[in-house]
Amino acid sequence: MKHDSEDRFFFQLSEEDIPPPPAETQTPPQARRLALIGCFRPRQCGIATFTADSFDHLRTATPGLAIDIYAMRGRAGDADDPDVRLAIDEQDAANYRAAAEAINESGADAVWLQHEFGIFGGPAGDMILELVERIAAPLIVTLHTVLEEPGADQRAVMARLVARASKLVVMSEFGRGALMDIYGAEAAQIEVIEHGTPDRPFVPRSPLRDTLKIGDRPILSTFGLIGPGKGLETAIRALPAIAAQYPDILYRIVGATHPNLIAAEGEAYRDSLKALAEELGVTGNIAWDNRFLGSGDLLDQIELCDIYLAPYPNLQQITSGTLAYAVALGRAVVSTPFVHARELLQSDVGILLPGCDSNAIAEAVLLLLAVPEERRALQQRAYARGRQTTWSVVADRFAALISETIARTSAVPATRRGPALAGLWAMCDDVGILQHGIEIVPDRNHGYCIDDNARALMFVHGLRVGGGEAEQRMLTFASFVQHAWNPEHGCFRNFMGYDRRWLEEAGSEDSNGRTLWALGHSAAKAHDANFRRWAAGWFERAAPMAQKFKSPRAIAFALLGADHLLESDPGNAAARAIVERGAAFLSALWKSARRADWDWFETGLAYDNARLAEALIRAGRRLPSLPHEEAGLAALDWLCAKQTAAAGHFRPMGSEGFGRQGEYLPFDQQPIEAWATVAACATAFAFSGLSVWRARAEIAWRWFLGDNDRGLALGDVRSGRCLDGLTPRGVNLNCGAESILAFHLAHQAMTETFWVAGTAPLLRTAKAPALAV
């Protein structure tokens, strides 16, 4: 440390000046938790079967992974499986929000969503977005449908899922290509994992034949929920030609009518198929098994057939579970050339028809019945292909994907070294500090703003000055502030273009409040007496505008600046008036907005939230008013609890949720929130002496270093840069002035309050408020 001519301390600490952090202890690795969302047993649909199979086999493959089922429920009151943690009524938006809250509170490390448009409420199932936008854990989405020609609502839902998901899983290469070409997904975001299938020994002749007294009749089969999408009319029209040569042919149509079709028209569709069979004279060649089959029964029924028919008319269908099962069980398959079939049956694994054509079906079936050797060879190739998709193989792939997706935060360093100044100075020129960067390169297109220059001015007062670069930067930032004043409007401008022309006549209330904060801070903290006098003079000139502020943040910023000024000039009337008005305003705001589960100044959260509480704490100490101080501490306590994830790391309010009443959305997370929380907790610690505030400040500081929802560092002490935010899929790679300054100023606050040897809180004798910690 050094002293200036007036015995004021000023410093930039080096690593050796700072006491080392406590030794880190080795803690056992925490069990990982997965939230699995989809239809689930006992619901009767393909997604429910897939989700249940995934759950069962993944649980076997990864015994250390806790899996919570969030089951989509078609109707309120439907039965739930004992493995279901929470049911979501598909038409109730509040259910989706409640599920997201439960997932966040559970500490889930990843979320795996089974997506099909029809199982969620709203246009194109958009209610699922009520859940997706609220979860903090990395999201994996298995897309059971990828449309080549989506409607507007479907495209909007897909765009949101693609933007949100860390990983997108499809079951075909076609799906991968469509995601990139149609929906703009990135290649690295997509995984192709085929539909899982059972691993059973090959059965050339099923014993079920004897049980059902079918004997050795040639058997054709189609399985699954019955509806127009199965193409059963086409298969039935092929039967007369087949029966002409094989009169004992039996076509087993196994599966219940789709529940949605039952609700709309009862069994009218099935009845129309029966009427068609009667018209064609093949009623005796069809056996109907009208029931939904569990996995075991389904596999037994598939093994019963000689030839599996997949006459699906929708050639864009990318997934068919029953087709995958038929191949895995070694059945000879005849299929229309829909997407999944084209990929699964290539290399002569099955017979692909030229289209959805009854004559082609009859021709293929007759060939396989006439040449048993070809049918057996086809079955062997199919069974061999099925070993690549057994559930044990697929579950291992999903386990690896989940492990890769889960954020790892255990290796976050406990460094206290200050960020290098080079990253900050790189954003500056002889006008001031530029607002934005395109990655690490300053972006001249967006010019400058007084917000960032005011923050930069506050930062330099914590550095060693006296003729160096920091002093010159201080004068540049101060000159920008001075030039921003518009005497005709009695306030500061905010935005300036790179050509040095002001883009507005008056800045926002918040930018003007922040400028008053910087001037008051400079009047108290600047190392040079002449500069302190300059800052105090400008504060006096600009102070009258603060009496007109209506923005809570502008009032809080101005109060913070006034409180700093009163440190060096306790009798300053203008500063005291700002503190008194601000304290009354914030206290009234807090009393009017708070409720049982929302102990805050506003009905929603926005940016720089902790500054409201910090301002009221400082006002309470300055006036003095114990009720104001305790109200500020209570509000900060609530905010910190709200900003702490179940795993214990810092999770600030995301910008997507700004201004949404009673909402707390996790993304995008901004560095300014971490700095605000560090600074507010430092103030709370200095005034209350409670160690909980130090712990909370440390948590917020570690967010910069990677102890966050994605396990990724935003701040880099070596370069001195900081990335612009934490997003659902990682980090925003741009480095703007606000983010870089937040990183540097947060470190400065940690150093000055907690890390300097001998630092002690400013204790008072009055009783501190009880905190909910």
PDB file of N, CA, C and O in Angstrom, residues 262-322:
ATOM      1  N   ILE A 262     -60.536 -42.217 -30.880  1.00  0.00           N
ATOM      2  CA  ILE A 262     -61.691 -42.715 -30.123  1.00  0.00           C
ATOM      3  C   ILE A 262     -62.516 -41.548 -29.603  1.00  0.00           C
ATOM      4  O   ILE A 262     -63.747 -41.528 -29.683  1.00  0.00           O
ATOM      5  N   ALA A 263     -61.804 -40.524 -29.049  1.00  0.00           N
ATOM      6  CA  ALA A 263     -62.503 -39.369 -28.503  1.00  0.00           C
ATOM      7  C   ALA A 263     -63.256 -38.608 -29.584  1.00  0.00           C
ATOM      8  O   ALA A 263     -64.324 -38.042 -29.329  1.00  0.00           O
ATOM      9  N   ALA A 264     -62.701 -38.585 -30.797  1.00  0.00           N
ATOM     10  CA  ALA A 264     -63.305 -37.793 -31.878  1.00  0.00           C
ATOM     11  C   ALA A 264     -64.438 -38.524 -32.580  1.00  0.00           C
ATOM     12  O   ALA A 264     -65.467 -37.918 -32.919  1.00  0.00           O
ATOM     13  N   GLU A 265     -64.270 -39.854 -32.818  1.00  0.00           N
ATOM     14  CA  GLU A 265     -65.269 -40.543 -33.653  1.00  0.00           C
ATOM     15  C   GLU A 265     -65.538 -41.974 -33.211  1.00  0.00           C
ATOM     16  O   GLU A 265     -66.179 -42.743 -33.939  1.00  0.00           O
ATOM     17  N   GLY A 266     -65.058 -42.373 -32.032  1.00  0.00           N
ATOM     18  CA  GLY A 266     -65.262 -43.744 -31.581  1.00  0.00           C
ATOM     19  C   GLY A 266     -64.487 -44.719 -32.460  1.00  0.00           C
ATOM     20  O   GLY A 266     -63.349 -44.455 -32.852  1.00  0.00           O
ATOM     21  N   GLU A 267     -65.112 -45.844 -32.822  1.00  0.00           N
ATOM     22  CA  GLU A 267     -64.453 -46.874 -33.618  1.00  0.00           C
ATOM     23  C   GLU A 267     -64.837 -46.801 -35.098  1.00  0.00           C
ATOM     24  O   GLU A 267     -64.764 -47.793 -35.822  1.00  0.00           O
ATOM     25  N   ALA A 268     -65.218 -45.615 -35.549  1.00  0.00           N
ATOM     26  CA  ALA A 268     -65.654 -45.472 -36.937  1.00  0.00           C
ATOM     27  C   ALA A 268     -64.554 -45.869 -37.912  1.00  0.00           C
ATOM     28  O   ALA A 268     -64.825 -46.504 -38.950  1.00  0.00           O
ATOM     29  N   TYR A 269     -63.323 -45.522 -37.615  1.00  0.00           N
ATOM     30  CA  TYR A 269     -62.233 -45.850 -38.541  1.00  0.00           C
ATOM     31  C   TYR A 269     -62.021 -47.362 -38.609  1.00  0.00           C
ATOM     32  O   TYR A 269     -61.894 -47.932 -39.704  1.00  0.00           O
ATOM     33  N   ARG A 270     -61.964 -48.027 -37.466  1.00  0.00           N
ATOM     34  CA  ARG A 270     -61.773 -49.482 -37.462  1.00  0.00           C
ATOM     35  C   ARG A 270     -62.938 -50.161 -38.200  1.00  0.00           C
ATOM     36  O   ARG A 270     -62.728 -51.116 -38.961  1.00  0.00           O
ATOM     37  N   ASP A 271     -64.125 -49.662 -37.977  1.00  0.00           N
ATOM     38  CA  ASP A 271     -65.287 -50.239 -38.648  1.00  0.00           C
ATOM     39  C   ASP A 271     -65.186 -50.080 -40.166  1.00  0.00           C
ATOM     40  O   ASP A 271     -65.595 -50.972 -40.931  1.00  0.00           O
ATOM     41  N   SER A 272     -64.620 -48.954 -40.616  1.00  0.00           N
ATOM     42  CA  SER A 272     -64.470 -48.756 -42.062  1.00  0.00           C
ATOM     43  C   SER A 272     -63.479 -49.754 -42.641  1.00  0.00           C
ATOM     44  O   SER A 272     -63.641 -50.222 -43.783  1.00  0.00           O
ATOM     45  N   LEU A 273     -62.440 -50.114 -41.876  1.00  0.00           N
ATOM     46  CA  LEU A 273     -61.478 -51.114 -42.334  1.00  0.00           C
ATOM     47  C   LEU A 273     -62.130 -52.494 -42.416  1.00  0.00           C
ATOM     48  O   LEU A 273     -61.888 -53.261 -43.371  1.00  0.00           O
ATOM     49  N   LYS A 274     -62.950 -52.805 -41.441  1.00  0.00           N
ATOM     50  CA  LYS A 274     -63.647 -54.098 -41.464  1.00  0.00           C
ATOM     51  C   LYS A 274     -64.606 -54.170 -42.658  1.00  0.00           C
ATOM     52  O   LYS A 274     -64.736 -55.216 -43.308  1.00  0.00           O
ATOM     53  N   ALA A 275     -65.246 -53.050 -42.943  1.00  0.00           N
ATOM     54  CA  ALA A 275     -66.154 -53.016 -44.100  1.00  0.00           C
ATOM     55  C   ALA A 275     -65.378 -53.209 -45.394  1.00  0.00           C
ATOM     56  O   ALA A 275     -65.848 -53.903 -46.324  1.00  0.00           O
ATOM     57  N   LEU A 276     -64.189 -52.616 -45.495  1.00  0.00           N
ATOM     58  CA  LEU A 276     -63.357 -52.791 -46.680  1.00  0.00           C
ATOM     59  C   LEU A 276     -62.957 -54.254 -46.841  1.00  0.00           C
ATOM     60  O   LEU A 276     -62.987 -54.803 -47.953  1.00  0.00           O
ATOM     61  N   ALA A 277     -62.558 -54.910 -45.730  1.00  0.00           N
ATOM     62  CA  ALA A 277     -62.173 -56.324 -45.797  1.00  0.00           C
ATOM     63  C   ALA A 277     -63.332 -57.192 -46.261  1.00  0.00           C
ATOM     64  O   ALA A 277     -63.167 -58.118 -47.077  1.00  0.00           O
ATOM     65  N   GLU A 278     -64.522 -56.879 -45.765  1.00  0.00           N
ATOM     66  CA  GLU A 278     -65.692 -57.648 -46.182  1.00  0.00           C
ATOM     67  C   GLU A 278     -65.982 -57.440 -47.662  1.00  0.00           C
ATOM     68  O   GLU A 278     -66.297 -58.385 -48.403  1.00  0.00           O
ATOM     69  N   GLU A 279     -65.850 -56.206 -48.113  1.00  0.00           N
ATOM     70  CA  GLU A 279     -66.081 -55.886 -49.519  1.00  0.00           C
ATOM     71  C   GLU A 279     -65.124 -56.642 -50.428  1.00  0.00           C
ATOM     72  O   GLU A 279     -65.493 -57.108 -51.514  1.00  0.00           O
ATOM     73  N   LEU A 280     -63.857 -56.805 -49.962  1.00  0.00           N
ATOM     74  CA  LEU A 280     -62.837 -57.474 -50.763  1.00  0.00           C
ATOM     75  C   LEU A 280     -62.856 -58.989 -50.567  1.00  0.00           C
ATOM     76  O   LEU A 280     -62.086 -59.710 -51.228  1.00  0.00           O
ATOM     77  N   GLY A 281     -63.662 -59.470 -49.649  1.00  0.00           N
ATOM     78  CA  GLY A 281     -63.763 -60.904 -49.425  1.00  0.00           C
ATOM     79  C   GLY A 281     -62.602 -61.487 -48.653  1.00  0.00           C
ATOM     80  O   GLY A 281     -62.294 -62.681 -48.814  1.00  0.00           O
ATOM     81  N   VAL A 282     -61.941 -60.702 -47.795  1.00  0.00           N
ATOM     82  CA  VAL A 282     -60.775 -61.197 -47.050  1.00  0.00           C
ATOM     83  C   VAL A 282     -61.002 -61.119 -45.544  1.00  0.00           C
ATOM     84  O   VAL A 282     -60.045 -61.141 -44.770  1.00  0.00           O
ATOM     85  N   THR A 283     -62.261 -61.045 -45.126  1.00  0.00           N
ATOM     86  CA  THR A 283     -62.529 -60.961 -43.681  1.00  0.00           C
ATOM     87  C   THR A 283     -61.903 -62.129 -42.931  1.00  0.00           C
ATOM     88  O   THR A 283     -61.351 -61.969 -41.835  1.00  0.00           O
ATOM     89  N   GLY A 284     -61.952 -63.320 -43.520  1.00  0.00           N
ATOM     90  CA  GLY A 284     -61.385 -64.488 -42.861  1.00  0.00           C
ATOM     91  C   GLY A 284     -59.878 -64.508 -42.831  1.00  0.00           C
ATOM     92  O   GLY A 284     -59.276 -65.355 -42.154  1.00  0.00           O
ATOM     93  N   ASN A 285     -59.239 -63.606 -43.566  1.00  0.00           N
ATOM     94  CA  ASN A 285     -57.778 -63.530 -43.584  1.00  0.00           C
ATOM     95  C   ASN A 285     -57.232 -62.455 -42.639  1.00  0.00           C
ATOM     96  O   ASN A 285     -56.020 -62.199 -42.628  1.00  0.00           O
ATOM     97  N   ILE A 286     -58.098 -61.839 -41.847  1.00  0.00           N
ATOM     98  CA  ILE A 286     -57.658 -60.782 -40.924  1.00  0.00           C
ATOM     99  C   ILE A 286     -58.049 -61.144 -39.506  1.00  0.00           C
ATOM    100  O   ILE A 286     -59.183 -61.579 -39.249  1.00  0.00           O
ATOM    101  N   ALA A 287     -57.108 -61.001 -38.583  1.00  0.00           N
ATOM    102  CA  ALA A 287     -57.376 -61.164 -37.152  1.00  0.00           C
ATOM    103  C   ALA A 287     -57.134 -59.818 -36.478  1.00  0.00           C
ATOM    104  O   ALA A 287     -56.054 -59.233 -36.629  1.00  0.00           O
ATOM    105  N   TRP A 288     -58.128 -59.346 -35.739  1.00  0.00           N
ATOM    106  CA  TRP A 288     -58.029 -58.059 -35.039  1.00  0.00           C
ATOM    107  C   TRP A 288     -57.729 -58.312 -33.565  1.00  0.00           C
ATOM    108  O   TRP A 288     -58.432 -59.078 -32.907  1.00  0.00           O
ATOM    109  N   ASP A 289     -56.695 -57.666 -33.060  1.00  0.00           N
ATOM    110  CA  ASP A 289     -56.384 -57.754 -31.624  1.00  0.00           C
ATOM    111  C   ASP A 289     -56.469 -56.332 -31.077  1.00  0.00           C
ATOM    112  O   ASP A 289     -55.491 -55.578 -31.081  1.00  0.00           O
ATOM    113  N   ASN A 290     -57.666 -55.947 -30.635  1.00  0.00           N
ATOM    114  CA  ASN A 290     -57.964 -54.561 -30.282  1.00  0.00           C
ATOM    115  C   ASN A 290     -57.587 -54.288 -28.824  1.00  0.00           C
ATOM    116  O   ASN A 290     -58.435 -54.231 -27.938  1.00  0.00           O
ATOM    117  N   ARG A 291     -56.308 -54.102 -28.581  1.00  0.00           N
ATOM    118  CA  ARG A 291     -55.843 -53.778 -27.222  1.00  0.00           C
ATOM    119  C   ARG A 291     -54.474 -53.122 -27.304  1.00  0.00           C
ATOM    120  O   ARG A 291     -53.735 -53.312 -28.268  1.00  0.00           O
ATOM    121  N   PHE A 292     -54.189 -52.333 -26.289  1.00  0.00           N
ATOM    122  CA  PHE A 292     -52.856 -51.733 -26.187  1.00  0.00           C
ATOM    123  C   PHE A 292     -51.951 -52.738 -25.500  1.00  0.00           C
ATOM    124  O   PHE A 292     -52.278 -53.263 -24.426  1.00  0.00           O
ATOM    125  N   LEU A 293     -50.817 -53.023 -26.116  1.00  0.00           N
ATOM    126  CA  LEU A 293     -49.927 -54.059 -25.609  1.00  0.00           C
ATOM    127  C   LEU A 293     -48.768 -53.463 -24.825  1.00  0.00           C
ATOM    128  O   LEU A 293     -48.149 -52.483 -25.255  1.00  0.00           O
ATOM    129  N   GLY A 294     -48.513 -54.069 -23.686  1.00  0.00           N
ATOM    130  CA  GLY A 294     -47.286 -53.739 -22.985  1.00  0.00           C
ATOM    131  C   GLY A 294     -46.098 -54.286 -23.752  1.00  0.00           C
ATOM    132  O   GLY A 294     -46.252 -55.061 -24.709  1.00  0.00           O
ATOM    133  N   SER A 295     -44.904 -53.900 -23.324  1.00  0.00           N
ATOM    134  CA  SER A 295     -43.706 -54.261 -24.095  1.00  0.00           C
ATOM    135  C   SER A 295     -43.566 -55.762 -24.283  1.00  0.00           C
ATOM    136  O   SER A 295     -43.274 -56.239 -25.388  1.00  0.00           O
ATOM    137  N   GLY A 296     -43.784 -56.536 -23.209  1.00  0.00           N
ATOM    138  CA  GLY A 296     -43.614 -57.985 -23.317  1.00  0.00           C
ATOM    139  C   GLY A 296     -44.587 -58.602 -24.303  1.00  0.00           C
ATOM    140  O   GLY A 296     -44.202 -59.393 -25.177  1.00  0.00           O
ATOM    141  N   ASP A 297     -45.879 -58.238 -24.198  1.00  0.00           N
ATOM    142  CA  ASP A 297     -46.886 -58.769 -25.127  1.00  0.00           C
ATOM    143  C   ASP A 297     -46.595 -58.344 -26.560  1.00  0.00           C
ATOM    144  O   ASP A 297     -46.754 -59.121 -27.504  1.00  0.00           O
ATOM    145  N   LEU A 298     -46.162 -57.076 -26.710  1.00  0.00           N
ATOM    146  CA  LEU A 298     -45.878 -56.568 -28.054  1.00  0.00           C
ATOM    147  C   LEU A 298     -44.774 -57.386 -28.716  1.00  0.00           C
ATOM    148  O   LEU A 298     -44.884 -57.784 -29.881  1.00  0.00           O
ATOM    149  N   LEU A 299     -43.724 -57.681 -27.971  1.00  0.00           N
ATOM    150  CA  LEU A 299     -42.615 -58.439 -28.538  1.00  0.00           C
ATOM    151  C   LEU A 299     -43.051 -59.863 -28.896  1.00  0.00           C
ATOM    152  O   LEU A 299     -42.651 -60.400 -29.938  1.00  0.00           O
ATOM    153  N   ASP A 300     -43.861 -60.450 -28.042  1.00  0.00           N
ATOM    154  CA  ASP A 300     -44.360 -61.797 -28.337  1.00  0.00           C
ATOM    155  C   ASP A 300     -45.171 -61.798 -29.629  1.00  0.00           C
ATOM    156  O   ASP A 300     -45.061 -62.721 -30.458  1.00  0.00           O
ATOM    157  N   GLN A 301     -45.995 -60.759 -29.811  1.00  0.00           N
ATOM    158  CA  GLN A 301     -46.834 -60.687 -31.005  1.00  0.00           C
ATOM    159  C   GLN A 301     -45.994 -60.468 -32.265  1.00  0.00           C
ATOM    160  O   GLN A 301     -46.296 -61.029 -33.328  1.00  0.00           O
ATOM    161  N   ILE A 302     -44.939 -59.665 -32.146  1.00  0.00           N
ATOM    162  CA  ILE A 302     -44.074 -59.442 -33.309  1.00  0.00           C
ATOM    163  C   ILE A 302     -43.359 -60.736 -33.693  1.00  0.00           C
ATOM    164  O   ILE A 302     -43.229 -61.076 -34.874  1.00  0.00           O
ATOM    165  N   GLU A 303     -42.901 -61.489 -32.677  1.00  0.00           N
ATOM    166  CA  GLU A 303     -42.212 -62.757 -32.956  1.00  0.00           C
ATOM    167  C   GLU A 303     -43.132 -63.769 -33.642  1.00  0.00           C
ATOM    168  O   GLU A 303     -42.663 -64.687 -34.313  1.00  0.00           O
ATOM    169  N   LEU A 304     -44.419 -63.554 -33.483  1.00  0.00           N
ATOM    170  CA  LEU A 304     -45.383 -64.494 -34.044  1.00  0.00           C
ATOM    171  C   LEU A 304     -45.425 -64.424 -35.573  1.00  0.00           C
ATOM    172  O   LEU A 304     -45.749 -65.416 -36.240  1.00  0.00           O
ATOM    173  N   CYS A 305     -45.080 -63.274 -36.144  1.00  0.00           N
ATOM    174  CA  CYS A 305     -45.292 -63.103 -37.584  1.00  0.00           C
ATOM    175  C   CYS A 305     -44.087 -63.567 -38.402  1.00  0.00           C
ATOM    176  O   CYS A 305     -42.959 -63.611 -37.919  1.00  0.00           O
ATOM    177  N   ASP A 306     -44.355 -63.868 -39.667  1.00  0.00           N
ATOM    178  CA  ASP A 306     -43.294 -64.167 -40.632  1.00  0.00           C
ATOM    179  C   ASP A 306     -42.819 -62.887 -41.304  1.00  0.00           C
ATOM    180  O   ASP A 306     -41.621 -62.720 -41.561  1.00  0.00           O
ATOM    181  N   ILE A 307     -43.781 -62.039 -41.622  1.00  0.00           N
ATOM    182  CA  ILE A 307     -43.471 -60.812 -42.354  1.00  0.00           C
ATOM    183  C   ILE A 307     -44.159 -59.642 -41.646  1.00  0.00           C
ATOM    184  O   ILE A 307     -45.379 -59.699 -41.371  1.00  0.00           O
ATOM    185  N   TYR A 308     -43.400 -58.634 -41.384  1.00  0.00           N
ATOM    186  CA  TYR A 308     -43.952 -57.432 -40.756  1.00  0.00           C
ATOM    187  C   TYR A 308     -44.222 -56.395 -41.843  1.00  0.00           C
ATOM    188  O   TYR A 308     -43.337 -56.069 -42.646  1.00  0.00           O
ATOM    189  N   LEU A 309     -45.449 -55.878 -41.897  1.00  0.00           N
ATOM    190  CA  LEU A 309     -45.818 -54.863 -42.883  1.00  0.00           C
ATOM    191  C   LEU A 309     -45.824 -53.481 -42.223  1.00  0.00           C
ATOM    192  O   LEU A 309     -46.430 -53.292 -41.163  1.00  0.00           O
ATOM    193  N   ALA A 310     -45.175 -52.531 -42.897  1.00  0.00           N
ATOM    194  CA  ALA A 310     -45.204 -51.125 -42.464  1.00  0.00           C
ATOM    195  C   ALA A 310     -45.687 -50.299 -43.659  1.00  0.00           C
ATOM    196  O   ALA A 310     -44.877 -49.680 -44.356  1.00  0.00           O
ATOM    197  N   PRO A 311     -46.990 -50.248 -43.881  1.00  0.00           N
ATOM    198  CA  PRO A 311     -47.518 -49.589 -45.084  1.00  0.00           C
ATOM    199  C   PRO A 311     -47.799 -48.102 -44.886  1.00  0.00           C
ATOM    200  O   PRO A 311     -48.746 -47.557 -45.456  1.00  0.00           O
ATOM    201  N   TYR A 312     -46.988 -47.441 -44.099  1.00  0.00           N
ATOM    202  CA  TYR A 312     -47.263 -46.064 -43.686  1.00  0.00           C
ATOM    203  C   TYR A 312     -47.286 -45.118 -44.894  1.00  0.00           C
ATOM    204  O   TYR A 312     -46.329 -45.085 -45.690  1.00  0.00           O
ATOM    205  N   PRO A 313     -48.335 -44.302 -45.008  1.00  0.00           N
ATOM    206  CA  PRO A 313     -48.423 -43.387 -46.150  1.00  0.00           C
ATOM    207  C   PRO A 313     -47.587 -42.122 -46.000  1.00  0.00           C
ATOM    208  O   PRO A 313     -47.236 -41.489 -46.996  1.00  0.00           O
ATOM    209  N   ASN A 314     -47.255 -41.728 -44.753  1.00  0.00           N
ATOM    210  CA  ASN A 314     -46.462 -40.512 -44.529  1.00  0.00           C
ATOM    211  C   ASN A 314     -44.986 -40.838 -44.711  1.00  0.00           C
ATOM    212  O   ASN A 314     -44.337 -41.364 -43.812  1.00  0.00           O
ATOM    213  N   LEU A 315     -44.464 -40.502 -45.882  1.00  0.00           N
ATOM    214  CA  LEU A 315     -43.083 -40.875 -46.185  1.00  0.00           C
ATOM    215  C   LEU A 315     -42.068 -39.994 -45.461  1.00  0.00           C
ATOM    216  O   LEU A 315     -40.870 -40.240 -45.546  1.00  0.00           O
ATOM    217  N   GLN A 316     -42.531 -38.972 -44.706  1.00  0.00           N
ATOM    218  CA  GLN A 316     -41.625 -38.129 -43.921  1.00  0.00           C
ATOM    219  C   GLN A 316     -41.505 -38.601 -42.467  1.00  0.00           C
ATOM    220  O   GLN A 316     -40.801 -37.965 -41.675  1.00  0.00           O
ATOM    221  N   GLN A 317     -42.163 -39.678 -42.114  1.00  0.00           N
ATOM    222  CA  GLN A 317     -42.108 -40.157 -40.734  1.00  0.00           C
ATOM    223  C   GLN A 317     -40.680 -40.584 -40.398  1.00  0.00           C
ATOM    224  O   GLN A 317     -40.080 -41.416 -41.080  1.00  0.00           O
ATOM    225  N   ILE A 318     -40.137 -39.995 -39.338  1.00  0.00           N
ATOM    226  CA  ILE A 318     -38.722 -40.245 -39.035  1.00  0.00           C
ATOM    227  C   ILE A 318     -38.527 -41.312 -37.968  1.00  0.00           C
ATOM    228  O   ILE A 318     -37.392 -41.742 -37.741  1.00  0.00           O
ATOM    229  N   THR A 319     -39.603 -41.753 -37.319  1.00  0.00           N
ATOM    230  CA  THR A 319     -39.445 -42.747 -36.258  1.00  0.00           C
ATOM    231  C   THR A 319     -40.618 -43.707 -36.256  1.00  0.00           C
ATOM    232  O   THR A 319     -41.773 -43.299 -36.376  1.00  0.00           O
ATOM    233  N   SER A 320     -40.319 -44.971 -36.106  1.00  0.00           N
ATOM    234  CA  SER A 320     -41.342 -45.981 -35.872  1.00  0.00           C
ATOM    235  C   SER A 320     -40.774 -47.003 -34.907  1.00  0.00           C
ATOM    236  O   SER A 320     -39.865 -47.774 -35.259  1.00  0.00           O
ATOM    237  N   GLY A 321     -41.300 -46.998 -33.695  1.00  0.00           N
ATOM    238  CA  GLY A 321     -40.812 -47.942 -32.695  1.00  0.00           C
ATOM    239  C   GLY A 321     -41.097 -49.378 -33.074  1.00  0.00           C
ATOM    240  O   GLY A 321     -40.245 -50.263 -32.909  1.00  0.00           O
ATOM    241  N   THR A 322     -42.281 -49.646 -33.619  1.00  0.00           N
ATOM    242  CA  THR A 322     -42.614 -51.025 -33.963  1.00  0.00           C
ATOM    243  C   THR A 322     -41.757 -51.532 -35.118  1.00  0.00           C
ATOM    244  O   THR A 322     -41.398 -52.720 -35.172  1.00  0.00           O
TER     245      THR A 322
END
